[in-house]
GROMACS .gro file of C-alpha atoms in nm:
model
  217
    1MET     CA    1  -6.860 -10.632   4.768
    2THR     CA    2  -6.712 -10.434   5.053
    3GLU     CA    3  -6.346 -10.513   5.118
    4PHE     CA    4  -6.243 -10.526   5.484
    5ALA     CA    5  -5.893 -10.485   5.624
    6PHE     CA    6  -5.792 -10.561   5.984
    7THR     CA    7  -5.498 -10.431   6.188
    8CYS     CA    8  -5.415 -10.520   6.548
    9THR     CA    9  -5.292 -10.200   6.715
   10GLY     CA   10  -5.216 -10.343   7.059
   11VAL     CA   11  -5.296 -10.594   7.331
   12ARG     CA   12  -5.337 -10.553   7.706
   13ALA     CA   13  -5.444 -10.750   8.009
   14ASP     CA   14  -5.787 -10.661   8.149
   15PRO     CA   15  -5.729 -10.580   8.519
   16TYR     CA   16  -6.103 -10.587   8.600
   17ALA     CA   17  -6.199 -10.923   8.447
   18ALA     CA   18  -6.312 -11.205   8.674
   19GLY     CA   19  -6.055 -11.439   8.517
   20PRO     CA   20  -5.741 -11.404   8.304
   21THR     CA   21  -5.840 -11.199   8.000
   22LEU     CA   22  -5.654 -11.034   7.714
   23VAL     CA   23  -5.798 -10.746   7.512
   24PHE     CA   24  -5.678 -10.702   7.154
   25ARG     CA   25  -5.741 -10.361   6.998
   26LEU     CA   26  -5.853 -10.398   6.638
   27ARG     CA   27  -5.873 -10.137   6.362
   28ILE     CA   28  -6.125 -10.224   6.091
   29THR     CA   29  -6.132 -10.049   5.754
   30ALA     CA   30  -6.410 -10.082   5.495
   31SER     CA   31  -6.331 -10.000   5.133
   32GLN     CA   32  -6.477  -9.702   4.944
   33GLN     CA   33  -6.598  -9.527   5.259
   34ALA     CA   34  -6.865  -9.794   5.293
   35ARG     CA   35  -7.135  -9.765   5.556
   36VAL     CA   36  -7.144 -10.073   5.780
   37HIS     CA   37  -7.454 -10.119   5.998
   38ALA     CA   38  -7.299 -10.405   6.196
   39LEU     CA   39  -7.022 -10.659   6.167
   40ALA     CA   40  -7.050 -11.008   6.317
   41LEU     CA   41  -6.693 -11.141   6.331
   42ARG     CA   42  -6.542 -11.476   6.408
   43CYS     CA   43  -6.181 -11.443   6.513
   44GLN     CA   44  -5.937 -11.731   6.541
   45ILE     CA   45  -5.601 -11.654   6.704
   46ARG     CA   46  -5.304 -11.883   6.669
   47ILE     CA   47  -4.943 -11.873   6.781
   48GLU     CA   48  -4.679 -11.896   6.508
   49PRO     CA   49  -4.372 -12.016   6.702
   50ALA     CA   50  -4.147 -12.033   6.394
   51ARG     CA   51  -4.151 -11.653   6.371
   52ARG     CA   52  -3.925 -11.592   6.673
   53THR     CA   53  -3.596 -11.714   6.817
   54TYR     CA   54  -3.542 -11.895   7.150
   55ASP     CA   55  -3.257 -11.908   7.398
   56ALA     CA   56  -3.134 -12.235   7.549
   57ALA     CA   57  -3.362 -12.218   7.856
   58GLU     CA   58  -3.671 -12.146   7.645
   59ALA     CA   59  -3.582 -12.429   7.406
   60ALA     CA   60  -3.553 -12.669   7.700
   61GLY     CA   61  -3.896 -12.559   7.827
   62LEU     CA   62  -4.048 -12.625   7.484
   63GLY     CA   63  -3.910 -12.978   7.460
   64ASP     CA   64  -4.240 -13.146   7.547
   65LEU     CA   65  -4.413 -12.953   7.267
   66PHE     CA   66  -4.159 -12.963   6.986
   67GLY     CA   67  -3.902 -13.225   7.088
   68GLU     CA   68  -3.528 -13.186   7.049
   69ARG     CA   69  -3.416 -12.859   6.896
   70SER     CA   70  -3.248 -13.044   6.610
   71ARG     CA   71  -3.594 -13.162   6.498
   72TRP     CA   72  -3.770 -12.826   6.511
   73GLY     CA   73  -3.761 -12.786   6.135
   74SER     CA   74  -4.031 -13.053   6.111
   75THR     CA   75  -4.201 -13.033   6.453
   76VAL     CA   76  -4.265 -12.660   6.505
   77HIS     CA   77  -4.616 -12.584   6.381
   78PRO     CA   78  -4.879 -12.316   6.462
   79VAL     CA   79  -5.050 -12.358   6.799
   80GLN     CA   80  -5.418 -12.278   6.848
   81PHE     CA   81  -5.462 -12.001   7.105
   82ALA     CA   82  -5.825 -11.887   7.100
   83GLN     CA   83  -6.145 -11.861   6.899
   84VAL     CA   84  -6.392 -11.586   6.985
   85GLN     CA   85  -6.684 -11.394   6.836
   86VAL     CA   86  -6.706 -11.015   6.818
   87MET     CA   87  -7.005 -10.796   6.737
   88VAL     CA   88  -6.887 -10.461   6.597
   89PRO     CA   89  -7.136 -10.170   6.604
   90GLY     CA   90  -7.213  -9.964   6.295
   91PHE     CA   91  -6.950  -9.738   6.138
   92THR     CA   92  -6.853  -9.570   5.815
   93ALA     CA   93  -6.515  -9.635   5.652
   94GLU     CA   94  -6.316  -9.715   5.968
   95THR     CA   95  -6.358  -9.801   6.333
   96GLU     CA   96  -6.183  -9.968   6.625
   97ALA     CA   97  -6.311 -10.249   6.843
   98ASP     CA   98  -6.192 -10.469   7.129
   99VAL     CA   99  -6.147 -10.843   7.085
  100VAL     CA  100  -6.187 -10.987   7.434
  101VAL     CA  101  -6.012 -11.322   7.482
  102PRO     CA  102  -6.062 -11.525   7.803
  103CYS     CA  103  -5.745 -11.722   7.883
  104THR     CA  104  -5.648 -12.019   8.096
  105TYR     CA  105  -5.344 -12.118   8.301
  106ASP     CA  106  -5.416 -12.487   8.248
  107MET     CA  107  -5.077 -12.644   8.173
  108ASP     CA  108  -5.245 -12.927   7.980
  109ILE     CA  109  -5.320 -12.670   7.707
  110ALA     CA  110  -5.045 -12.645   7.444
  111ALA     CA  111  -5.070 -12.266   7.410
  112THR     CA  112  -5.031 -12.221   7.786
  113ARG     CA  113  -4.726 -12.448   7.799
  114TYR     CA  114  -4.571 -12.255   7.511
  115LEU     CA  115  -4.628 -11.916   7.670
  116ASP     CA  116  -4.509 -12.034   8.011
  117ALA     CA  117  -4.174 -12.137   7.858
  118LEU     CA  118  -4.097 -11.787   7.727
  119ALA     CA  119  -3.877 -11.561   7.937
  120GLY     CA  120  -3.924 -11.241   7.738
  121GLY     CA  121  -3.956 -11.085   7.396
  122GLU     CA  122  -4.275 -11.112   7.194
  123VAL     CA  123  -4.527 -11.381   7.103
  124PRO     CA  124  -4.594 -11.397   6.727
  125LEU     CA  125  -4.970 -11.424   6.678
  126LEU     CA  126  -5.189 -11.444   6.370
  127MET     CA  127  -5.554 -11.332   6.386
  128LEU     CA  128  -5.779 -11.493   6.124
  129PHE     CA  129  -6.120 -11.339   6.050
  130SER     CA  130  -6.447 -11.443   5.893
  131GLY     CA  131  -6.809 -11.352   5.952
  132THR     CA  132  -7.098 -11.147   5.819
  133ALA     CA  133  -7.126 -10.775   5.738
  134PHE     CA  134  -7.449 -10.576   5.715
  135THR     CA  135  -7.381 -10.284   5.481
  136GLY     CA  136  -7.551 -10.027   5.257
  137ASP     CA  137  -7.647  -9.660   5.248
  138ASN     CA  138  -8.017  -9.720   5.184
  139GLY     CA  139  -8.149 -10.026   5.362
  140PHE     CA  140  -7.889 -10.296   5.403
  141ARG     CA  141  -7.738 -10.595   5.232
  142VAL     CA  142  -7.569 -10.898   5.381
  143GLU     CA  143  -7.211 -10.974   5.277
  144PRO     CA  144  -6.962 -11.236   5.392
  145VAL     CA  145  -6.629 -11.141   5.542
  146PRO     CA  146  -6.385 -11.351   5.334
  147TRP     CA  147  -6.193 -11.629   5.508
  148ASP     CA  148  -5.859 -11.485   5.393
  149ARG     CA  149  -5.880 -11.173   5.612
  150GLU     CA  150  -5.603 -11.172   5.874
  151ALA     CA  151  -5.382 -10.951   6.093
  152GLN     CA  152  -5.050 -11.015   6.258
  153CYS     CA  153  -4.984 -10.924   6.620
  154ARG     CA  154  -4.668 -10.941   6.831
  155MET     CA  155  -4.780 -10.963   7.193
  156PRO     CA  156  -4.514 -10.879   7.454
  157VAL     CA  157  -4.454 -11.178   7.681
  158LYS     CA  158  -4.476 -10.942   7.978
  159VAL     CA  159  -4.844 -10.875   7.895
  160TRP     CA  160  -4.917 -11.248   7.938
  161GLN     CA  161  -4.712 -11.261   8.258
  162GLU     CA  162  -4.881 -10.952   8.404
  163MET     CA  163  -5.223 -11.098   8.329
  164LEU     CA  164  -5.141 -11.420   8.516
  165ASP     CA  165  -4.988 -11.231   8.808
  166GLN     CA  166  -5.316 -11.043   8.850
  167HIS     CA  167  -5.505 -11.369   8.909
  168PHE     CA  168  -5.240 -11.624   9.016
  169PRO     CA  169  -4.967 -11.420   9.187
  170GLY     CA  170  -4.661 -11.636   9.235
  171CYS     CA  171  -4.858 -11.953   9.153
  172GLY     CA  172  -4.912 -12.209   8.881
  173TRP     CA  173  -5.217 -12.420   8.804
  174ILE     CA  174  -5.252 -12.792   8.728
  175ARG     CA  175  -5.571 -12.975   8.632
  176LEU     CA  176  -5.593 -13.322   8.789
  177PRO     CA  177  -5.841 -13.608   8.740
  178ARG     CA  178  -6.080 -13.647   9.032
  179ASP     CA  179  -5.936 -13.981   9.148
  180THR     CA  180  -5.583 -13.832   9.154
  181MET     CA  181  -5.713 -13.531   9.345
  182ASP     CA  182  -5.890 -13.759   9.595
  183ALA     CA  183  -5.570 -13.959   9.646
  184LEU     CA  184  -5.370 -13.640   9.697
  185LEU     CA  185  -5.624 -13.512   9.950
  186ALA     CA  186  -5.621 -13.844  10.134
  187HIS     CA  187  -5.241 -13.835  10.156
  188ARG     CA  188  -5.256 -13.480  10.288
  189SER     CA  189  -5.506 -13.583  10.554
  190ARG     CA  190  -5.307 -13.889  10.663
  191ARG     CA  191  -4.991 -13.683  10.699
  192ALA     CA  192  -5.170 -13.381  10.855
  193LEU     CA  193  -5.000 -13.152  10.603
  194PRO     CA  194  -5.101 -12.785  10.608
  195SER     CA  195  -5.145 -12.731  10.232
  196PHE     CA  196  -5.139 -12.894   9.890
  197ASP     CA  197  -4.804 -12.725   9.831
  198ALA     CA  198  -4.660 -12.906  10.135
  199THR     CA  199  -4.820 -13.230  10.016
  200VAL     CA  200  -4.663 -13.216   9.670
  201ARG     CA  201  -4.326 -13.110   9.814
  202GLU     CA  202  -4.324 -13.409  10.049
  203LEU     CA  203  -4.401 -13.646   9.763
  204LEU     CA  204  -4.127 -13.494   9.548
  205GLU     CA  205  -3.874 -13.514   9.830
  206ALA     CA  206  -3.963 -13.880   9.883
  207GLN     CA  207  -3.870 -13.945   9.519
  208ALA     CA  208  -3.547 -13.744   9.526
  209PRO     CA  209  -3.228 -13.951   9.489
  210SER     CA  210  -3.031 -14.024   9.804
  211PRO     CA  211  -2.683 -13.872   9.853
  212ASP     CA  212  -2.527 -14.208   9.759
  213GLU     CA  213  -2.732 -14.222   9.436
  214ARG     CA  214  -2.632 -13.865   9.345
  215THR     CA  215  -2.265 -13.949   9.404
  216THR     CA  216  -2.290 -14.259   9.186
  217ALA     CA  217  -2.464 -14.061   8.910
   0.00000   0.00000   0.00000
């Protein structure tokens, strides 16, 4: 069987994509100078948060995912980031291909909340591969890509931030149930507020403690 090895050589934000998209550059090597007619890959990408350190502000931002820092030894586990399919054209011995990963800024997604909490440094990622290879010098044979094929990647946090700034400059994104959205819109209409930002700010200010309550606290 042909042995395949995978190496992630870099990751960038796609400035021309319709939505937030990361592009991972992948080097693929086939053993014994094998001829590969095509490679149908499945790629699972997960975040491995235990492979980096965090400052106090980042740890506070990760509290809803992992709990108190004193408990991280038992609560910090890999976080699913993406699962995509890649069709690699024919090559002999070695080639490079792009793994295109559509992303979301939905803060209900654990991976998004994790990435949003990071101020800098790198994101430790693990890329797991499987799939089917079509190989052979004369005709072709079908071979599986073993499930144990993987590649590590350390994505700069600034790449994630730049990608979001391209599509949501200076903004965040929250997914709301329709009835909550309808209630928010109705409140905005009743109060003749100019935007949803003004609507949410008014509601937050209404819940803020009074000066007397702050003094007591």
